Amino acid sequence: MSNHNTHKPNHLGIKKRVKLFFTVNWYKTLYFNFKMLPFAQAKKLPFYFYGKVKFSSLNGTVKIDAPIKRAMIGFGQKFEQMSVAKGIAEFTLDGTLVFKGHAHFGKDVFLCVKKDAYCEFGFMGCLGSDVKLLCTNRIIIGKWTGIGYESQVIDTNSHTMINTKTGEKHPISAPIELGDYNAISNRVSIMSNTKTPNNCVIASNSLCNKDYRDLGSEILLGGVPAKLIKRNFVRDWETEKENLLRYKRVK
């Protein structure tokens, strides 16, 4: 009697891999990796693009300051309740964009790093769907910091503002620095000069525009403009980490 292989194929795993294959925008994925990265890194395909995305400019620099892994940075991922994309994702890179590890971006994200500007994402940094990030100066997003859908991160006023009495001109732009383990809700506006401590939560529909680090960590901010709402308040990262690593990282 011949021996038969008693191991059954992992149909669920196969189905997931097939679905992933057909959701990846392979043209944009291959183009971006091999245009922006050294060949030794590009062949590992660390960047995956999903769905429709417009590359308006790719004249800047991308750096990955971490071990290179396939699909470690996903642009256009579907990890939220909304499952349909509007197809308006846009990527403009004329400055420097640095990743300290895995990162993930939702659907319809607008990401723009202007010439001479610097933008950095810490490990597991996240932009939710419909987020607009405009970097003209310097934007730092700490590790495990996520920004909810329909939010905006903008480090510039775009126009010169003046004091009508003194004629003094206000700075057009100022750096943004978001600490580690920041949980930023939906429709939050993070404007120039915003600096947050580690372990900070920001409520929906808030406007942040100053340095909040002197308030200490483990705080809830909210309002227009944002102010301290509550102390000893954090997202339970330790409970969620395993699921976040499983569902947001592409294996």
Tab-separated table of C-alpha atoms in Angstrom:
chain	number	residue	atom	x	y	z
A	1	MET	CA	0.000	0.000	0.000
A	2	SER	CA	1.471	3.356	-1.065
A	3	ASN	CA	1.908	6.154	1.420
A	4	HIS	CA	-0.282	9.220	1.011
A	5	ASN	CA	0.509	12.704	2.183
A	6	THR	CA	-1.891	13.343	5.043
A	7	HIS	CA	-1.134	17.075	5.190
A	8	LYS	CA	-3.978	19.138	3.758
A	9	PRO	CA	-3.193	22.423	2.004
A	10	ASN	CA	-3.813	25.607	3.908
A	11	HIS	CA	-6.706	26.793	1.742
A	12	LEU	CA	-7.215	29.899	3.840
A	13	GLY	CA	-3.585	30.911	3.438
A	14	ILE	CA	-3.665	30.237	-0.307
A	15	LYS	CA	-6.854	32.252	-0.708
A	16	LYS	CA	-5.332	35.147	1.200
A	17	ARG	CA	-2.186	35.124	-0.937
A	18	VAL	CA	-4.193	35.010	-4.165
A	19	LYS	CA	-6.375	37.913	-3.014
A	20	LEU	CA	-3.279	39.896	-2.048
A	21	PHE	CA	-1.704	39.267	-5.452
A	22	PHE	CA	-4.681	40.755	-7.286
A	23	THR	CA	-5.068	43.774	-4.990
A	24	VAL	CA	-1.463	44.954	-5.376
A	25	ASN	CA	-0.817	47.557	-8.054
A	26	TRP	CA	2.194	45.739	-9.454
A	27	TYR	CA	3.118	48.363	-12.018
A	28	LYS	CA	3.368	51.147	-9.422
A	29	THR	CA	4.987	48.799	-6.893
A	30	LEU	CA	7.769	47.720	-9.249
A	31	TYR	CA	8.246	51.207	-10.676
A	32	PHE	CA	8.581	52.890	-7.278
A	33	ASN	CA	10.908	50.329	-5.722
A	34	PHE	CA	13.338	50.141	-8.626
A	35	LYS	CA	13.300	53.887	-9.273
A	36	MET	CA	13.712	55.041	-5.687
A	37	LEU	CA	15.861	52.377	-4.017
A	38	PRO	CA	19.264	50.757	-4.591
A	39	PHE	CA	18.870	47.513	-6.526
A	40	ALA	CA	19.795	45.326	-3.538
A	41	GLN	CA	16.869	46.837	-1.600
A	42	ALA	CA	14.486	47.267	-4.530
A	43	LYS	CA	14.528	43.562	-5.448
A	44	LYS	CA	13.061	42.755	-2.031
A	45	LEU	CA	10.056	45.004	-2.825
A	46	PRO	CA	9.755	46.711	0.573
A	47	PHE	CA	7.094	49.085	-0.815
A	48	TYR	CA	3.705	47.755	-1.889
A	49	PHE	CA	1.120	49.995	-3.546
A	50	TYR	CA	-2.533	48.997	-3.607
A	51	GLY	CA	-5.186	50.352	-5.955
A	52	LYS	CA	-4.978	53.543	-7.938
A	53	VAL	CA	-2.258	56.038	-6.994
A	54	LYS	CA	-0.794	59.014	-8.821
A	55	PHE	CA	2.946	59.650	-8.638
A	56	SER	CA	3.030	63.415	-9.167
A	57	SER	CA	6.765	63.639	-8.575
A	58	LEU	CA	9.475	61.200	-7.507
A	59	ASN	CA	12.525	63.446	-7.539
A	60	GLY	CA	13.329	63.118	-3.839
A	61	THR	CA	14.988	60.478	-1.686
A	62	VAL	CA	13.602	57.472	0.174
A	63	LYS	CA	15.546	55.787	2.965
A	64	ILE	CA	14.689	52.726	5.035
A	65	ASP	CA	16.599	52.755	8.314
A	66	ALA	CA	15.662	49.198	9.308
A	67	PRO	CA	16.068	45.612	8.088
A	68	ILE	CA	14.533	45.403	4.596
A	69	LYS	CA	11.512	43.115	4.317
A	70	ARG	CA	9.035	42.502	1.543
A	71	ALA	CA	5.897	44.689	1.700
A	72	MET	CA	6.990	46.331	4.939
A	73	ILE	CA	5.555	49.665	3.802
A	74	GLY	CA	2.057	49.554	2.335
A	75	PHE	CA	0.375	52.458	0.555
A	76	GLY	CA	-3.373	52.088	-0.016
A	77	GLN	CA	-3.999	49.268	2.437
A	78	LYS	CA	-7.548	48.389	3.479
A	79	PHE	CA	-7.338	48.055	7.262
A	80	GLU	CA	-10.381	50.149	8.221
A	81	GLN	CA	-14.149	49.689	8.103
A	82	MET	CA	-14.458	51.560	4.811
A	83	SER	CA	-13.733	49.094	2.035
A	84	VAL	CA	-14.206	51.224	-1.103
A	85	ALA	CA	-11.526	53.612	-2.352
A	86	LYS	CA	-12.256	56.821	-4.251
A	87	GLY	CA	-9.086	56.429	-6.281
A	88	ILE	CA	-7.604	59.824	-5.379
A	89	ALA	CA	-4.371	58.653	-3.698
A	90	GLU	CA	-1.420	60.863	-4.597
A	91	PHE	CA	2.292	60.649	-3.819
A	92	THR	CA	4.679	63.582	-4.294
A	93	LEU	CA	8.285	63.266	-3.172
A	94	ASP	CA	10.818	66.024	-3.825
A	95	GLY	CA	12.451	65.994	-0.376
A	96	THR	CA	13.589	63.211	1.956
A	97	LEU	CA	11.294	60.483	3.285
A	98	VAL	CA	12.667	58.118	5.941
A	99	PHE	CA	11.148	54.967	7.425
A	100	LYS	CA	12.382	53.455	10.686
A	101	GLY	CA	10.572	50.186	10.028
A	102	HIS	CA	7.142	48.949	8.984
A	103	ALA	CA	4.586	51.613	8.091
A	104	HIS	CA	1.134	51.538	6.571
A	105	PHE	CA	-1.099	54.012	4.781
A	106	GLY	CA	-4.827	53.721	4.168
A	107	LYS	CA	-6.818	54.407	1.025
A	108	ASP	CA	-6.847	57.760	-0.789
A	109	VAL	CA	-3.906	59.204	1.161
A	110	PHE	CA	-2.244	62.401	-0.078
A	111	LEU	CA	1.436	62.368	0.864
A	112	CYS	CA	3.604	65.283	-0.224
A	113	VAL	CA	7.191	66.016	0.835
A	114	LYS	CA	8.470	69.216	-0.770
A	115	LYS	CA	12.029	69.987	-1.885
A	116	ASP	CA	14.507	70.307	1.029
A	117	ALA	CA	11.851	69.012	3.466
A	118	TYR	CA	12.305	65.995	5.756
A	119	CYS	CA	9.582	63.526	6.766
A	120	GLU	CA	10.117	60.513	9.025
A	121	PHE	CA	7.890	57.621	10.083
A	122	GLY	CA	8.732	55.507	13.117
A	123	PHE	CA	8.118	51.753	13.331
A	124	MET	CA	4.421	50.970	12.689
A	125	GLY	CA	3.658	54.602	11.866
A	126	CYS	CA	0.255	54.907	10.233
A	127	LEU	CA	-1.840	57.313	8.168
A	128	GLY	CA	-5.509	56.345	7.920
A	129	SER	CA	-7.658	56.723	4.831
A	130	ASP	CA	-8.153	60.195	3.359
A	131	VAL	CA	-5.332	61.641	5.431
A	132	LYS	CA	-3.443	64.548	3.884
A	133	LEU	CA	0.180	65.050	4.871
A	134	LEU	CA	1.992	68.085	3.496
A	135	CYS	CA	5.619	68.454	4.561
A	136	THR	CA	7.480	71.609	3.543
A	137	ASN	CA	9.825	71.793	6.528
A	138	ARG	CA	10.089	68.813	8.898
A	139	ILE	CA	7.554	66.251	10.111
A	140	ILE	CA	8.435	63.436	12.522
A	141	ILE	CA	5.888	60.723	13.319
A	142	GLY	CA	6.944	58.517	16.221
A	143	LYS	CA	6.815	54.747	16.460
A	144	TRP	CA	3.387	53.180	16.878
A	145	THR	CA	1.774	56.532	16.179
A	146	GLY	CA	-1.395	56.378	14.103
A	147	ILE	CA	-3.360	59.220	12.548
A	148	GLY	CA	-7.070	58.597	11.980
A	149	TYR	CA	-9.000	58.946	8.751
A	150	GLU	CA	-9.764	62.351	7.204
A	151	SER	CA	-7.105	64.044	9.329
A	152	GLN	CA	-4.476	66.443	8.046
A	153	VAL	CA	-0.841	66.989	8.988
A	154	ILE	CA	0.399	70.273	7.516
A	155	ASP	CA	3.550	72.114	8.609
A	156	THR	CA	2.913	75.305	6.638
A	157	ASN	CA	0.483	78.233	6.446
A	158	SER	CA	1.102	78.228	2.681
A	159	HIS	CA	0.827	82.031	2.690
A	160	THR	CA	2.733	84.801	4.465
A	161	MET	CA	0.857	86.205	7.479
A	162	ILE	CA	1.688	89.597	8.985
A	163	ASN	CA	0.958	91.580	12.110
A	164	THR	CA	-1.109	94.507	10.815
A	165	LYS	CA	0.202	96.853	13.545
A	166	THR	CA	3.911	96.060	13.490
A	167	GLY	CA	4.280	94.676	9.982
A	168	GLU	CA	6.083	91.668	11.435
A	169	LYS	CA	5.855	88.585	9.230
A	170	HIS	CA	4.972	85.298	10.879
A	171	PRO	CA	6.938	82.172	9.904
A	172	ILE	CA	5.328	80.360	6.997
A	173	SER	CA	6.277	76.937	8.352
A	174	ALA	CA	7.502	75.215	11.513
A	175	PRO	CA	8.383	71.585	12.310
A	176	ILE	CA	5.875	69.005	13.563
A	177	GLU	CA	7.042	66.315	15.991
A	178	LEU	CA	4.626	63.620	17.143
A	179	GLY	CA	5.846	61.388	19.963
A	180	ASP	CA	5.753	57.614	20.203
A	181	TYR	CA	2.505	55.766	20.905
A	182	ASN	CA	0.250	58.633	19.882
A	183	ALA	CA	-3.351	57.656	19.155
A	184	ILE	CA	-4.771	60.414	16.965
A	185	SER	CA	-8.464	60.174	16.164
A	186	ASN	CA	-10.286	61.039	12.952
A	187	ARG	CA	-10.603	64.523	11.425
A	188	VAL	CA	-7.790	65.969	13.521
A	189	SER	CA	-5.812	68.924	12.159
A	190	ILE	CA	-2.150	68.863	13.123
A	191	MET	CA	-0.636	72.166	12.110
A	192	SER	CA	2.830	73.713	12.127
A	193	ASN	CA	4.687	73.867	15.455
A	194	THR	CA	2.739	70.933	16.920
A	195	LYS	CA	4.813	68.794	19.270
A	196	THR	CA	3.310	65.997	21.349
A	197	PRO	CA	4.702	63.817	24.150
A	198	ASN	CA	4.843	60.018	24.093
A	199	ASN	CA	1.645	58.180	24.995
A	200	CYS	CA	-0.732	60.909	23.917
A	201	VAL	CA	-4.343	60.597	22.736
A	202	ILE	CA	-5.989	63.298	20.629
A	203	ALA	CA	-9.775	63.434	20.359
A	204	SER	CA	-11.699	63.637	17.067
A	205	ASN	CA	-12.139	67.007	15.331
A	206	SER	CA	-9.347	68.661	17.336
A	207	LEU	CA	-6.901	71.324	16.156
A	208	CYS	CA	-3.302	71.049	17.369
A	209	ASN	CA	-0.935	73.968	16.832
A	210	LYS	CA	1.601	74.220	19.691
A	211	ASP	CA	4.057	72.342	21.899
A	212	TYR	CA	2.176	70.104	24.354
A	213	ARG	CA	5.177	68.254	25.759
A	214	ASP	CA	5.302	70.275	28.969
A	215	LEU	CA	1.975	68.647	29.923
A	216	GLY	CA	3.734	65.316	30.352
A	217	SER	CA	2.818	61.935	28.884
A	218	GLU	CA	-0.311	59.778	29.232
A	219	ILE	CA	-2.694	62.590	28.409
A	220	LEU	CA	-5.855	63.204	26.396
A	221	LEU	CA	-5.956	66.364	24.290
A	222	GLY	CA	-9.032	67.751	22.576
A	223	GLY	CA	-10.767	70.862	21.288
A	224	VAL	CA	-10.166	73.794	18.943
A	225	PRO	CA	-7.456	74.623	19.710
A	226	ALA	CA	-6.551	71.442	21.586
A	227	LYS	CA	-6.021	71.585	25.334
A	228	LEU	CA	-5.538	69.120	28.168
A	229	ILE	CA	-8.728	67.128	28.809
A	230	LYS	CA	-7.575	64.282	31.024
A	231	ARG	CA	-4.466	62.801	32.603
A	232	ASN	CA	-3.517	59.124	33.071
A	233	PHE	CA	-5.242	58.332	29.789
A	234	VAL	CA	-3.613	56.122	27.124
A	235	ARG	CA	-4.483	53.629	24.427
A	236	ASP	CA	-4.037	50.048	25.619
A	237	TRP	CA	-1.252	49.278	23.177
A	238	GLU	CA	-0.071	46.081	24.853
A	239	THR	CA	-3.485	44.454	24.388
A	240	GLU	CA	-3.716	45.521	20.741
A	241	LYS	CA	-0.137	45.069	19.557
A	242	GLU	CA	-0.436	41.418	18.539
A	243	ASN	CA	-3.495	42.065	16.371
A	244	LEU	CA	-2.021	45.211	14.866
A	245	LEU	CA	1.141	43.364	13.893
A	246	ARG	CA	-0.904	40.515	12.438
A	247	TYR	CA	-3.431	42.487	10.390
A	248	LYS	CA	-1.560	45.623	9.378
A	249	ARG	CA	1.747	44.041	8.394
A	250	VAL	CA	1.848	42.103	5.148
A	251	LYS	CA	3.719	38.819	5.536
